[in-house]
Amino acid sequence: MATSFEVTLSMVVNKAYLWLEKYANKLENSQLVLAKIQFELEAVGVGFEEECWLDILEYIDTKSEGWEDVKAAWQKVKTSRRLTEDLRAWCLLQAWAYRMMNPVIMFSAMEMMFSNCFILDEWINIFDPMTAVWEASEEESDFIPKVLELFEEAVEHQGLSLPRPHVRKFIHYFELIEVTKPNGNDLCPFDFGVIDQMKLVQDDDSTRASPSEALQRCKADIIRLDSPSPGPLQQKTGIIQRSPTPMPGPLKKRRRDAGEWSIAESLKAPHKRRKHIPHHPASCFLDLSAFDEDKDKDEGENGDNDGEGADDSDLAISGPSETQEVVRGGRAAFASCLDDICHQYEENADHDAPHRSPHHSQSALNSGPTIRVYKLNILLESSVEYIQAALAYKHLKVTPGFCHSLYVEAWSPHAITSTIPLSHRSLVQSINHVPAKDIVVLYSPHEDFAFSFWVRIIHGPYKNDVGYVLLHNGDKVEILLAPRERPYDNDHGRRLLFDIEAAHRAGCSVEGTLDTGVVTCGCLIYQQGLLRWSFVKQILEVVEVPHPNDLAFHHLAGINPPLIQ
């Protein structure tokens, strides 16, 4: 039996408090509450200490005033220290000072983690001096010493001690060029989290270059795809390396050995490269026959240029172990076609698809990716707006939905997940494809409803029925219409006014008064015999001049006689 408990500052998370309150009110069991608390703590980067939370739950169960004591201790810890004295908040600011985090993301994370404890004005006075120094600085390095000095002074002013972060993986390889020369057995670049993009050191000292010279050289680098004599590091890792010495002259006039070519030329003129295309490619989904039409022409043009005077756009590929190159965009086209096959199986739209050979899908591969609409179900309501902004920043069309959901236009689910920041990908519960019939409803014209409006329902059991708008709240519109179902009879589908006497004879419970004309029966609200129901705005359209037959029951009920006449 727990006789005491402890509430630490790291445990004070608002969402965790809500689950404790549910447990104290006997609404949830302990196993579910612990799982939910662990999830909420991990969502804001706080460790979960199970023993401490078990002591709190046991104290609530065993003490008569247990929940009141827990609430008092919780509020005491929450208000005892300011957020500027919390090391977790300073770790976020330190990440920005070392250029490991965007300032917008930093403040969003603080607001998510600390909620009401986060006061922006307290941090603006600390953040603004460092921002001013950063903007006024002309240094090219990511780490400005003056900014780091201001940060250290701010930490010392609060009487805190914060270790330096591990930022070696953020060092640019331009700085590495000035310090070391990589060799064949040196694995130091992997310790820094970067790829060794410099060629193995030869007898020259060309690697001793300034950052600006190195930047110019990297723009003109040549990727060596098929080196005849790879070094030990290449043999172990298979990493593509760059040549450190730029070759003079325009990019199109450079000389290259067999197996060397330029990325710029491969993107500008893929039809000029001579390839060996096998008749049966390794993957049945990759149709490389598009290169065959220019093969004979290229051989005729380049036949006289063999030897030393061969044209530099030739690429001789031979040998059974060499892989074929897929032109840019092939992976996206393949993913789109794979999605098409999956959707055909799901929707049973094309029964002949399993009997067709994938090799004959050249038109589908060349047609480009198909834009579809996907529904994202997001776990936390507080993350919906941030994920929507991140998707819109990547030029994806986003439409807000209900119950923490978003509708996104994209090529595939992978295109959506790759756009969402890593910190929020785990909050996306599911991504579902939206059928075509629902897309029509989703993108139907959204009317700006006002009072004294007649609307027509375009989807659902009351399709084509006309109702009278009572009020609207956001995307919800409350209207009056003739009911097609009543609790006291089985005549479904027929429009009739609700009869209170018939409901009493059938033994139905009716609550309300006849004076107001508003009664409740079977969880349904009726007003003057008409059904009062809420619909989403997307399935309604405004009717300027309704047909008299559609308003017959409203006329009998006495709803808005001037408009009916």
Coordinates of C-alpha atoms in Angstrom, one line a residue:
M1 CA 0.0 0.0 0.0
A2 CA 1.4 3.3 -1.1
T3 CA 1.5 5.8 1.8
S4 CA 3.2 8.6 -0.1
F5 CA 3.8 9.7 -3.7
E6 CA 5.9 12.2 -5.5
V7 CA 5.0 14.6 -8.3
T8 CA 8.1 15.9 -10.2
L9 CA 8.2 18.8 -12.7
S10 CA 8.8 16.4 -15.6
M11 CA 5.5 14.6 -14.8
V12 CA 3.4 17.8 -15.0
V13 CA 1.8 17.4 -18.4
N14 CA -1.8 18.5 -18.9
K15 CA -2.9 15.5 -20.9
A16 CA -1.5 13.1 -18.2
Y17 CA -3.5 15.1 -15.6
L18 CA -6.7 14.5 -17.5
W19 CA -6.2 10.7 -17.5
L20 CA -5.5 10.8 -13.7
E21 CA -8.8 12.7 -13.3
K22 CA -10.7 10.0 -15.3
Y23 CA -9.1 7.3 -13.1
A24 CA -10.1 9.1 -9.9
N25 CA -13.7 9.4 -11.2
K26 CA -13.7 5.6 -11.9
L27 CA -14.1 6.2 -15.7
E28 CA -11.1 4.2 -16.8
N29 CA -9.0 1.3 -15.4
S30 CA -5.4 1.6 -14.3
Q31 CA -3.9 -0.4 -17.2
L32 CA -5.5 1.9 -19.8
V33 CA -4.6 5.1 -17.8
L34 CA -0.9 4.1 -17.5
A35 CA -0.7 3.3 -21.3
K36 CA -2.3 6.7 -22.1
I37 CA -0.1 8.6 -19.7
Q38 CA 3.0 6.9 -21.2
F39 CA 1.9 7.9 -24.7
E40 CA 1.3 11.5 -23.7
L41 CA 4.7 11.8 -22.0
E42 CA 6.6 10.3 -24.9
A43 CA 4.7 12.6 -27.3
V44 CA 6.4 15.6 -25.6
G45 CA 9.7 13.9 -25.0
V46 CA 9.4 13.1 -21.3
G47 CA 10.5 9.7 -19.8
F48 CA 7.8 7.5 -18.2
E49 CA 8.6 6.3 -14.7
E50 CA 6.1 3.6 -14.0
E51 CA 6.7 3.2 -10.3
C52 CA 5.9 6.9 -9.6
W53 CA 2.7 6.7 -11.5
L54 CA 1.7 3.4 -9.8
D55 CA 2.2 5.1 -6.4
I56 CA -0.1 7.9 -7.4
L57 CA -2.8 5.5 -8.6
E58 CA -2.5 3.4 -5.5
Y59 CA -2.6 6.5 -3.3
I60 CA -5.9 7.6 -5.0
D61 CA -7.4 4.2 -4.4
T62 CA -6.4 3.7 -0.8
K63 CA -6.9 7.2 0.7
S64 CA -10.3 8.8 1.1
E65 CA -8.9 12.2 0.1
G66 CA -6.3 10.7 -2.2
W67 CA -7.3 12.5 -5.3
E68 CA -7.5 15.9 -3.5
D69 CA -4.0 15.4 -2.2
V70 CA -2.7 14.5 -5.7
K71 CA -4.4 17.6 -7.2
A72 CA -2.9 19.9 -4.5
A73 CA 0.6 18.4 -5.1
W74 CA 0.2 18.7 -8.8
Q75 CA -0.8 22.4 -8.7
K76 CA 2.0 23.1 -6.2
V77 CA 4.7 21.7 -8.5
K78 CA 3.1 23.3 -11.6
T79 CA 3.2 26.8 -10.0
S80 CA 6.4 26.5 -8.0
R81 CA 8.9 27.1 -10.7
R82 CA 8.8 29.4 -13.8
L83 CA 9.4 27.8 -17.2
T84 CA 12.7 29.8 -17.5
E85 CA 14.1 27.6 -14.7
D86 CA 13.2 24.4 -16.5
L87 CA 16.2 22.7 -18.2
R88 CA 13.9 21.1 -20.8
A89 CA 12.9 24.4 -22.1
W90 CA 16.5 25.6 -22.3
C91 CA 17.4 22.4 -24.2
L92 CA 15.0 23.5 -26.9
L93 CA 16.5 27.0 -27.0
Q94 CA 20.0 25.5 -27.1
A95 CA 19.0 23.4 -30.2
W96 CA 18.1 26.6 -32.0
A97 CA 21.3 28.4 -30.9
Y98 CA 23.3 25.5 -32.4
R99 CA 21.1 25.6 -35.6
M100 CA 19.6 22.2 -34.9
M101 CA 16.0 23.5 -34.9
N102 CA 13.8 26.0 -36.6
P103 CA 12.6 28.8 -34.3
V104 CA 8.9 28.2 -35.3
I105 CA 9.2 24.6 -34.4
M106 CA 11.0 25.4 -31.2
F107 CA 8.2 27.7 -29.9
S108 CA 5.6 25.2 -31.1
A109 CA 7.3 22.4 -29.2
M110 CA 7.4 24.6 -26.0
E111 CA 3.7 25.4 -26.3
M112 CA 2.9 21.8 -26.8
M113 CA 5.0 20.6 -23.9
F114 CA 4.3 23.2 -21.3
S115 CA 0.9 24.6 -22.4
N116 CA -0.1 27.4 -20.1
C117 CA 3.3 27.6 -18.4
F118 CA 4.8 28.8 -21.6
I119 CA 4.8 32.7 -21.7
L120 CA 6.1 34.0 -25.0
D121 CA 7.1 37.4 -23.6
E122 CA 9.6 35.8 -21.2
W123 CA 11.4 34.1 -24.0
I124 CA 11.3 36.9 -26.5
N125 CA 13.6 39.0 -24.3
I126 CA 16.1 36.2 -24.4
F127 CA 15.6 35.2 -28.0
D128 CA 15.7 38.7 -29.6
P129 CA 19.3 39.6 -28.8
M130 CA 20.6 36.3 -30.3
T131 CA 18.4 36.8 -33.4
A132 CA 19.7 40.3 -33.9
V133 CA 23.3 39.1 -33.8
W134 CA 22.5 36.3 -36.2
E135 CA 20.9 38.5 -38.8
A136 CA 23.7 41.1 -38.5
S137 CA 26.5 38.5 -38.9
E138 CA 28.1 38.0 -42.3
E139 CA 29.8 34.7 -41.4
E140 CA 29.0 31.7 -43.6
S141 CA 29.4 29.2 -40.7
D142 CA 26.3 27.7 -39.0
F143 CA 27.7 28.4 -35.6
I144 CA 28.3 32.1 -34.7
P145 CA 30.4 32.4 -31.6
K146 CA 28.6 35.6 -30.4
V147 CA 25.2 33.8 -30.5
L148 CA 26.5 31.0 -28.4
E149 CA 28.1 33.4 -26.0
L150 CA 24.7 35.2 -25.5
F151 CA 23.1 31.8 -24.9
E152 CA 25.7 30.8 -22.3
E153 CA 25.2 34.1 -20.5
A154 CA 21.5 33.7 -20.5
V155 CA 21.8 30.2 -19.0
E156 CA 24.3 31.4 -16.3
H157 CA 22.0 34.3 -15.5
Q158 CA 19.3 31.7 -14.5
G159 CA 21.8 29.9 -12.4
L160 CA 21.5 26.7 -14.5
S161 CA 24.1 24.4 -15.9
L162 CA 23.6 22.9 -19.4
P163 CA 26.0 20.6 -21.2
R164 CA 27.0 21.3 -24.8
P165 CA 25.0 19.3 -27.3
H166 CA 26.6 16.7 -29.6
V167 CA 26.6 18.7 -32.9
R168 CA 29.4 16.9 -34.7
K169 CA 27.0 15.6 -37.3
F170 CA 26.1 19.1 -38.4
I171 CA 29.7 20.1 -39.4
H172 CA 29.9 20.9 -43.1
Y173 CA 32.4 18.9 -45.1
F174 CA 33.9 22.2 -46.3
E175 CA 35.4 22.5 -42.9
L176 CA 36.7 19.0 -43.0
I177 CA 38.6 19.8 -46.2
E178 CA 40.7 22.3 -44.4
V179 CA 41.6 20.0 -41.5
T180 CA 42.1 16.5 -42.7
K181 CA 42.8 14.5 -45.9
P182 CA 40.6 11.4 -46.1
N183 CA 42.3 8.2 -47.1
G184 CA 41.3 4.8 -48.1
N185 CA 41.1 3.4 -44.5
D186 CA 39.7 6.5 -42.8
L187 CA 36.1 6.0 -41.5
C188 CA 36.1 9.4 -39.8
P189 CA 33.4 10.9 -42.2
F190 CA 30.9 8.3 -41.0
D191 CA 31.5 9.3 -37.4
F192 CA 30.4 12.8 -38.4
G193 CA 27.2 11.5 -40.0
V194 CA 28.2 12.8 -43.5
I195 CA 29.2 11.0 -46.7
D196 CA 32.8 11.3 -47.8
Q197 CA 32.3 13.1 -51.1
M198 CA 36.0 13.8 -51.6
K199 CA 38.1 11.6 -53.8
L200 CA 40.9 9.7 -52.1
V201 CA 44.0 11.8 -51.6
Q202 CA 46.6 11.5 -54.4
D203 CA 50.0 13.2 -54.6
D204 CA 48.6 16.7 -55.2
D205 CA 47.5 19.2 -52.5
S206 CA 44.3 20.2 -54.2
T207 CA 42.3 19.5 -51.1
R208 CA 43.8 22.4 -49.3
A209 CA 41.1 24.9 -50.5
S210 CA 39.0 27.6 -48.9
P211 CA 35.3 27.0 -48.4
S212 CA 34.4 29.2 -51.3
E213 CA 36.8 27.4 -53.7
A214 CA 35.5 24.1 -52.4
L215 CA 31.9 25.2 -53.1
Q216 CA 32.8 26.1 -56.7
R217 CA 34.6 22.8 -57.2
C218 CA 31.6 20.8 -55.8
K219 CA 29.3 22.4 -58.3
A220 CA 31.4 21.0 -61.1
D221 CA 32.2 17.6 -59.6
I222 CA 31.9 14.4 -61.6
I223 CA 30.4 11.3 -60.1
R224 CA 32.4 8.2 -60.7
L225 CA 29.9 5.3 -61.0
D226 CA 32.1 2.6 -62.3
S227 CA 35.7 3.1 -61.1
P228 CA 38.1 0.5 -62.6
S229 CA 40.2 0.4 -59.4
P230 CA 38.1 1.3 -56.3
G231 CA 39.9 2.0 -53.0
P232 CA 39.4 0.0 -49.8
L233 CA 36.7 2.4 -48.6
Q234 CA 34.8 2.0 -51.8
Q235 CA 35.1 -1.8 -51.7
K236 CA 33.7 -1.9 -48.1
T237 CA 30.9 0.6 -48.4
G238 CA 30.2 1.0 -52.1
I239 CA 29.9 4.8 -51.6
I240 CA 29.8 7.0 -54.7
Q241 CA 32.7 9.5 -54.5
R242 CA 33.4 12.8 -56.2
S243 CA 36.5 14.0 -58.0
P244 CA 38.1 17.0 -56.1
T245 CA 39.7 18.5 -59.1
P246 CA 37.4 20.3 -61.6
M247 CA 38.3 19.9 -65.3
P248 CA 38.5 23.0 -67.4
G249 CA 36.1 24.0 -70.1
P250 CA 32.3 23.7 -70.4
L251 CA 30.5 20.8 -68.9
K252 CA 29.6 19.3 -72.2
K253 CA 33.3 19.3 -73.5
R254 CA 34.9 17.4 -70.6
R255 CA 36.7 14.2 -71.3
R256 CA 35.8 11.1 -69.3
D257 CA 36.8 7.5 -69.1
A258 CA 34.5 4.6 -69.7
G259 CA 32.0 4.5 -66.9
E260 CA 32.2 8.3 -66.1
W261 CA 29.4 10.7 -66.9
S262 CA 27.8 13.9 -65.6
I263 CA 24.6 14.2 -63.7
A264 CA 23.8 17.5 -65.6
E265 CA 24.1 15.8 -69.0
S266 CA 22.1 12.7 -67.8
L267 CA 19.2 15.0 -66.9
K268 CA 19.4 17.3 -70.0
A269 CA 19.8 14.7 -72.7
P270 CA 19.0 11.2 -71.6
H271 CA 18.3 10.1 -75.3
K272 CA 21.9 10.8 -76.3
R273 CA 23.4 8.2 -74.1
R274 CA 24.1 4.8 -75.7
K275 CA 23.1 1.9 -73.4
H276 CA 22.9 -1.8 -73.5
I277 CA 19.2 -2.6 -73.0
P278 CA 18.4 -6.2 -72.2
H279 CA 15.4 -7.8 -74.0
H280 CA 14.1 -9.1 -70.7
P281 CA 14.6 -6.5 -67.9
A282 CA 15.1 -7.7 -64.3
S283 CA 11.9 -6.1 -63.2
C284 CA 8.7 -6.7 -65.1
F285 CA 7.4 -3.3 -64.1
L286 CA 10.2 -1.4 -65.7
D287 CA 9.6 -0.9 -69.4
L288 CA 12.9 0.2 -70.9
S289 CA 11.9 -0.2 -74.5
A290 CA 11.7 3.6 -74.9
F291 CA 15.4 3.7 -75.4
D292 CA 15.4 1.2 -78.4
E293 CA 14.1 3.8 -80.8
D294 CA 17.2 5.9 -80.7
K295 CA 19.7 3.0 -80.3
D296 CA 20.4 2.4 -84.0
K297 CA 20.6 6.2 -84.6
D298 CA 23.1 6.7 -81.8
E299 CA 25.2 3.8 -83.1
G300 CA 25.3 5.4 -86.6
E301 CA 26.3 8.8 -85.2
N302 CA 28.9 7.5 -82.8
G303 CA 30.4 4.8 -85.0
D304 CA 33.1 7.1 -86.4
N305 CA 34.1 8.4 -83.0
D306 CA 35.5 5.3 -81.4
G307 CA 38.9 5.4 -79.8
E308 CA 40.5 8.6 -78.4
G309 CA 38.2 10.8 -80.4
A310 CA 35.0 9.2 -79.2
D311 CA 32.2 11.6 -78.3
D312 CA 32.0 12.3 -74.6
S313 CA 28.2 11.6 -74.5
D314 CA 28.8 7.9 -75.1
L315 CA 28.4 5.6 -72.1
A316 CA 29.8 2.1 -72.7
I317 CA 28.2 -0.5 -70.4
S318 CA 29.1 -4.1 -70.5
G319 CA 29.2 -7.1 -68.3
P320 CA 26.4 -9.2 -66.7
S321 CA 26.7 -7.5 -63.2
E322 CA 26.0 -4.0 -64.3
T323 CA 22.7 -2.5 -63.3
Q324 CA 20.4 -0.4 -65.6
E325 CA 19.8 3.2 -64.9
V326 CA 16.2 4.4 -64.5
V327 CA 15.6 7.9 -65.8
R328 CA 14.5 10.6 -63.3
G329 CA 10.9 10.2 -62.3
G330 CA 10.8 6.4 -62.9
R331 CA 10.4 5.6 -59.2
A332 CA 7.5 7.9 -58.8
A333 CA 5.8 6.5 -61.9
F334 CA 6.3 3.0 -60.6
A335 CA 4.8 3.8 -57.2
S336 CA 1.8 5.4 -58.9
C337 CA 1.2 2.3 -61.1
L338 CA 1.6 0.0 -58.1
D339 CA -1.1 2.1 -56.3
D340 CA -3.3 1.7 -59.4
I341 CA -3.0 -2.1 -59.1
C342 CA -3.8 -2.0 -55.4
H343 CA -6.8 0.2 -55.9
Q344 CA -8.2 -2.1 -58.7
Y345 CA -8.0 -5.1 -56.3
E346 CA -9.7 -3.1 -53.5
E347 CA -12.5 -1.6 -55.6
N348 CA -12.9 -4.6 -58.0
A349 CA -13.0 -2.1 -60.8
D350 CA -11.0 -4.1 -63.4
H351 CA -11.4 -7.9 -63.4
D352 CA -9.0 -8.4 -66.3
A353 CA -6.1 -6.6 -64.6
P354 CA -4.6 -9.8 -63.0
H355 CA -4.4 -11.4 -66.4
R356 CA -2.6 -8.5 -68.1
S357 CA 1.2 -8.5 -68.4
P358 CA 2.9 -5.7 -66.6
H359 CA 5.4 -5.4 -69.5
H360 CA 2.7 -3.8 -71.7
S361 CA 2.1 -0.9 -69.3
Q362 CA 4.3 1.6 -71.1
S363 CA 1.5 4.0 -71.5
A364 CA 0.7 3.9 -67.8
L365 CA 4.3 4.5 -66.9
N366 CA 4.6 7.4 -69.3
S367 CA 1.3 9.0 -68.3
G368 CA 2.8 10.2 -65.0
P369 CA 1.5 9.9 -61.4
T370 CA -2.2 10.2 -60.7
I371 CA -3.4 12.6 -58.1
R372 CA -5.7 11.1 -55.5
V373 CA -7.4 12.2 -52.3
Y374 CA -6.4 10.6 -49.0
K375 CA -7.9 11.1 -45.6
L376 CA -5.4 11.5 -42.7
N377 CA -6.7 10.5 -39.2
I378 CA -4.6 12.4 -36.7
L379 CA -4.3 11.3 -33.1
L380 CA -4.0 14.6 -31.3
E381 CA -6.2 17.7 -32.0
S382 CA -3.3 20.0 -31.2
S383 CA -1.2 18.6 -34.1
V384 CA -3.8 19.0 -36.8
E385 CA -3.1 22.6 -37.6
Y386 CA 0.7 22.1 -37.6
I387 CA 0.5 19.1 -40.0
Q388 CA -1.9 21.0 -42.2
A389 CA 0.6 23.9 -42.4
A390 CA 3.5 21.5 -43.2
L391 CA 1.6 19.9 -46.1
A392 CA 0.4 23.2 -47.5
Y393 CA 4.0 24.5 -47.3
K394 CA 5.0 21.6 -49.7
H395 CA 2.2 22.8 -52.1
L396 CA -0.2 20.0 -51.3
K397 CA -3.9 20.8 -51.4
V398 CA -5.3 20.2 -47.9
T399 CA -9.0 20.4 -46.8
P400 CA -9.8 20.2 -43.1
G401 CA -12.2 17.4 -42.0
F402 CA -14.0 16.4 -38.8
C403 CA -12.6 14.5 -35.8
H404 CA -9.0 15.4 -36.2
S405 CA -8.8 14.5 -39.9
L406 CA -7.4 16.1 -43.1
Y407 CA -8.1 15.5 -46.8
V408 CA -4.9 15.7 -48.9
E409 CA -4.4 15.5 -52.6
A410 CA -1.2 13.5 -53.4
W411 CA 0.2 10.9 -55.7
S412 CA 0.5 8.2 -53.0
P413 CA 0.5 7.8 -49.2
H414 CA 4.3 7.8 -49.3
A415 CA 4.3 11.3 -50.8
I416 CA 2.3 12.5 -47.8
T417 CA 4.3 10.8 -45.1
S418 CA 7.6 12.0 -46.6
T419 CA 6.2 15.6 -46.4
I420 CA 5.2 15.4 -42.7
P421 CA 8.0 16.3 -40.3
L422 CA 9.6 13.4 -38.5
S423 CA 8.5 14.7 -35.1
H424 CA 4.8 14.4 -36.1
R425 CA 4.7 11.3 -38.4
S426 CA 3.8 9.0 -35.4
L427 CA 0.8 11.1 -34.7
V428 CA -0.8 10.2 -38.1
Q429 CA -3.0 7.2 -37.1
S430 CA -4.0 6.1 -40.6
I431 CA -4.0 7.3 -44.3
N432 CA -7.0 6.0 -46.3
H433 CA -7.9 6.5 -49.9
V434 CA -11.1 8.5 -50.5
P435 CA -13.6 6.9 -53.0
A436 CA -14.7 9.0 -56.0
K437 CA -18.2 9.4 -54.8
D438 CA -17.0 10.9 -51.5
I439 CA -14.7 13.3 -53.3
V440 CA -17.7 14.8 -55.2
V441 CA -19.3 15.5 -51.8
L442 CA -16.1 16.8 -50.3
Y443 CA -15.4 19.4 -53.1
S444 CA -19.1 20.4 -53.6
P445 CA -19.7 24.2 -53.4
H446 CA -19.7 25.3 -49.8
E447 CA -22.6 27.7 -49.4
D448 CA -22.4 30.5 -46.8
F449 CA -25.7 29.6 -45.1
A450 CA -27.8 32.3 -43.5
F451 CA -31.2 32.2 -41.8
S452 CA -34.5 32.0 -43.8
F453 CA -32.9 29.7 -46.3
W454 CA -34.2 26.6 -48.0
V455 CA -31.7 23.8 -48.7
R456 CA -31.8 20.5 -50.5
I457 CA -30.0 17.4 -49.2
I458 CA -27.9 15.8 -51.9
H459 CA -26.7 12.7 -50.1
G460 CA -28.0 10.2 -47.5
P461 CA -31.5 8.8 -46.5
Y462 CA -33.1 12.2 -47.0
K463 CA -31.6 12.8 -50.5
N464 CA -33.5 15.4 -52.6
D465 CA -35.7 16.4 -49.6
V466 CA -36.0 20.2 -48.9
G467 CA -35.5 21.6 -45.4
Y468 CA -35.7 25.0 -43.7
V469 CA -32.5 26.3 -42.1
L470 CA -32.8 27.1 -38.4
L471 CA -29.2 27.9 -37.4
H472 CA -25.7 27.0 -38.5
N473 CA -22.5 26.5 -36.5
G474 CA -19.3 26.1 -38.5
D475 CA -19.8 23.2 -40.9
K476 CA -23.0 22.0 -39.0
V477 CA -26.4 23.2 -40.3
E478 CA -29.6 22.5 -38.3
I479 CA -32.7 22.3 -40.5
L480 CA -36.4 21.3 -40.3
L481 CA -37.7 18.7 -42.7
A482 CA -40.5 16.2 -42.9
P483 CA -39.5 13.0 -41.1
R484 CA -39.4 9.8 -43.1
E485 CA -39.1 7.6 -40.0
R486 CA -41.1 7.8 -36.8
P487 CA -40.5 5.7 -33.6
Y488 CA -44.2 4.6 -33.3
D489 CA -44.7 3.1 -36.9
N490 CA -42.9 1.0 -39.4
D491 CA -43.9 3.0 -42.4
H492 CA -40.3 4.0 -43.3
G493 CA -39.5 6.1 -46.3
R494 CA -42.9 7.9 -46.3
R495 CA -42.9 11.6 -45.3
L496 CA -45.4 12.3 -42.5
L497 CA -45.6 14.8 -39.7
F498 CA -44.8 13.5 -36.2
D499 CA -48.0 12.8 -34.2
I500 CA -47.7 13.1 -30.4
E501 CA -50.9 11.2 -29.7
A502 CA -49.9 8.3 -31.9
A503 CA -46.6 8.2 -30.1
H504 CA -48.4 8.0 -26.7
R505 CA -50.7 5.2 -28.0
A506 CA -47.7 3.2 -29.1
G507 CA -46.1 3.6 -25.6
C508 CA -43.3 5.8 -26.7
S509 CA -41.8 8.2 -24.2
V510 CA -42.4 11.8 -25.3
E511 CA -40.8 14.7 -23.4
G512 CA -41.6 18.4 -24.0
T513 CA -44.6 20.6 -24.0
L514 CA -47.2 21.3 -26.7
D515 CA -47.0 25.0 -26.0
T516 CA -43.5 25.4 -27.5
G517 CA -44.1 22.7 -30.1
V518 CA -40.7 21.1 -29.4
V519 CA -40.7 17.5 -28.1
T520 CA -38.2 14.7 -27.8
C521 CA -39.0 11.1 -28.7
G522 CA -36.4 8.3 -29.0
C523 CA -33.4 10.7 -29.0
L524 CA -34.9 12.7 -31.8
I525 CA -36.2 16.3 -31.7
Y526 CA -39.4 17.3 -33.4
Q527 CA -40.6 20.8 -33.8
Q528 CA -44.3 21.3 -34.8
G529 CA -44.2 17.8 -36.3
L530 CA -41.1 18.4 -38.4
L531 CA -37.8 16.6 -37.7
R532 CA -35.0 18.9 -36.3
W533 CA -31.7 17.4 -37.4
S534 CA -28.1 18.6 -38.1
F535 CA -26.3 18.0 -41.4
V536 CA -22.9 18.8 -42.6
K537 CA -22.7 21.7 -44.9
Q538 CA -21.0 19.7 -47.7
I539 CA -24.1 17.6 -48.4
L540 CA -26.5 20.6 -48.7
E541 CA -27.2 23.1 -51.5
V542 CA -29.2 26.3 -51.3
V543 CA -32.5 26.3 -53.1
E544 CA -33.6 29.8 -54.0
V545 CA -37.2 29.0 -55.2
P546 CA -38.4 25.6 -53.9
H547 CA -41.2 23.7 -55.6
P548 CA -44.5 24.0 -53.7
N549 CA -44.7 20.2 -53.4
D550 CA -41.5 20.2 -51.4
L551 CA -42.9 22.7 -48.9
A552 CA -46.3 21.1 -48.3
F553 CA -45.4 19.7 -44.9
H554 CA -43.7 23.0 -43.8
H555 CA -46.9 24.8 -44.8
L556 CA -49.0 22.4 -42.7
A557 CA -46.7 22.9 -39.7
G558 CA -46.8 26.7 -40.1
I559 CA -43.1 27.2 -40.7
N560 CA -42.3 30.6 -42.3
P561 CA -45.6 31.1 -44.2
P562 CA -44.4 34.3 -46.0
L563 CA -41.6 32.3 -47.8
I564 CA -43.9 29.5 -48.6
Q565 CA -46.5 31.8 -50.2

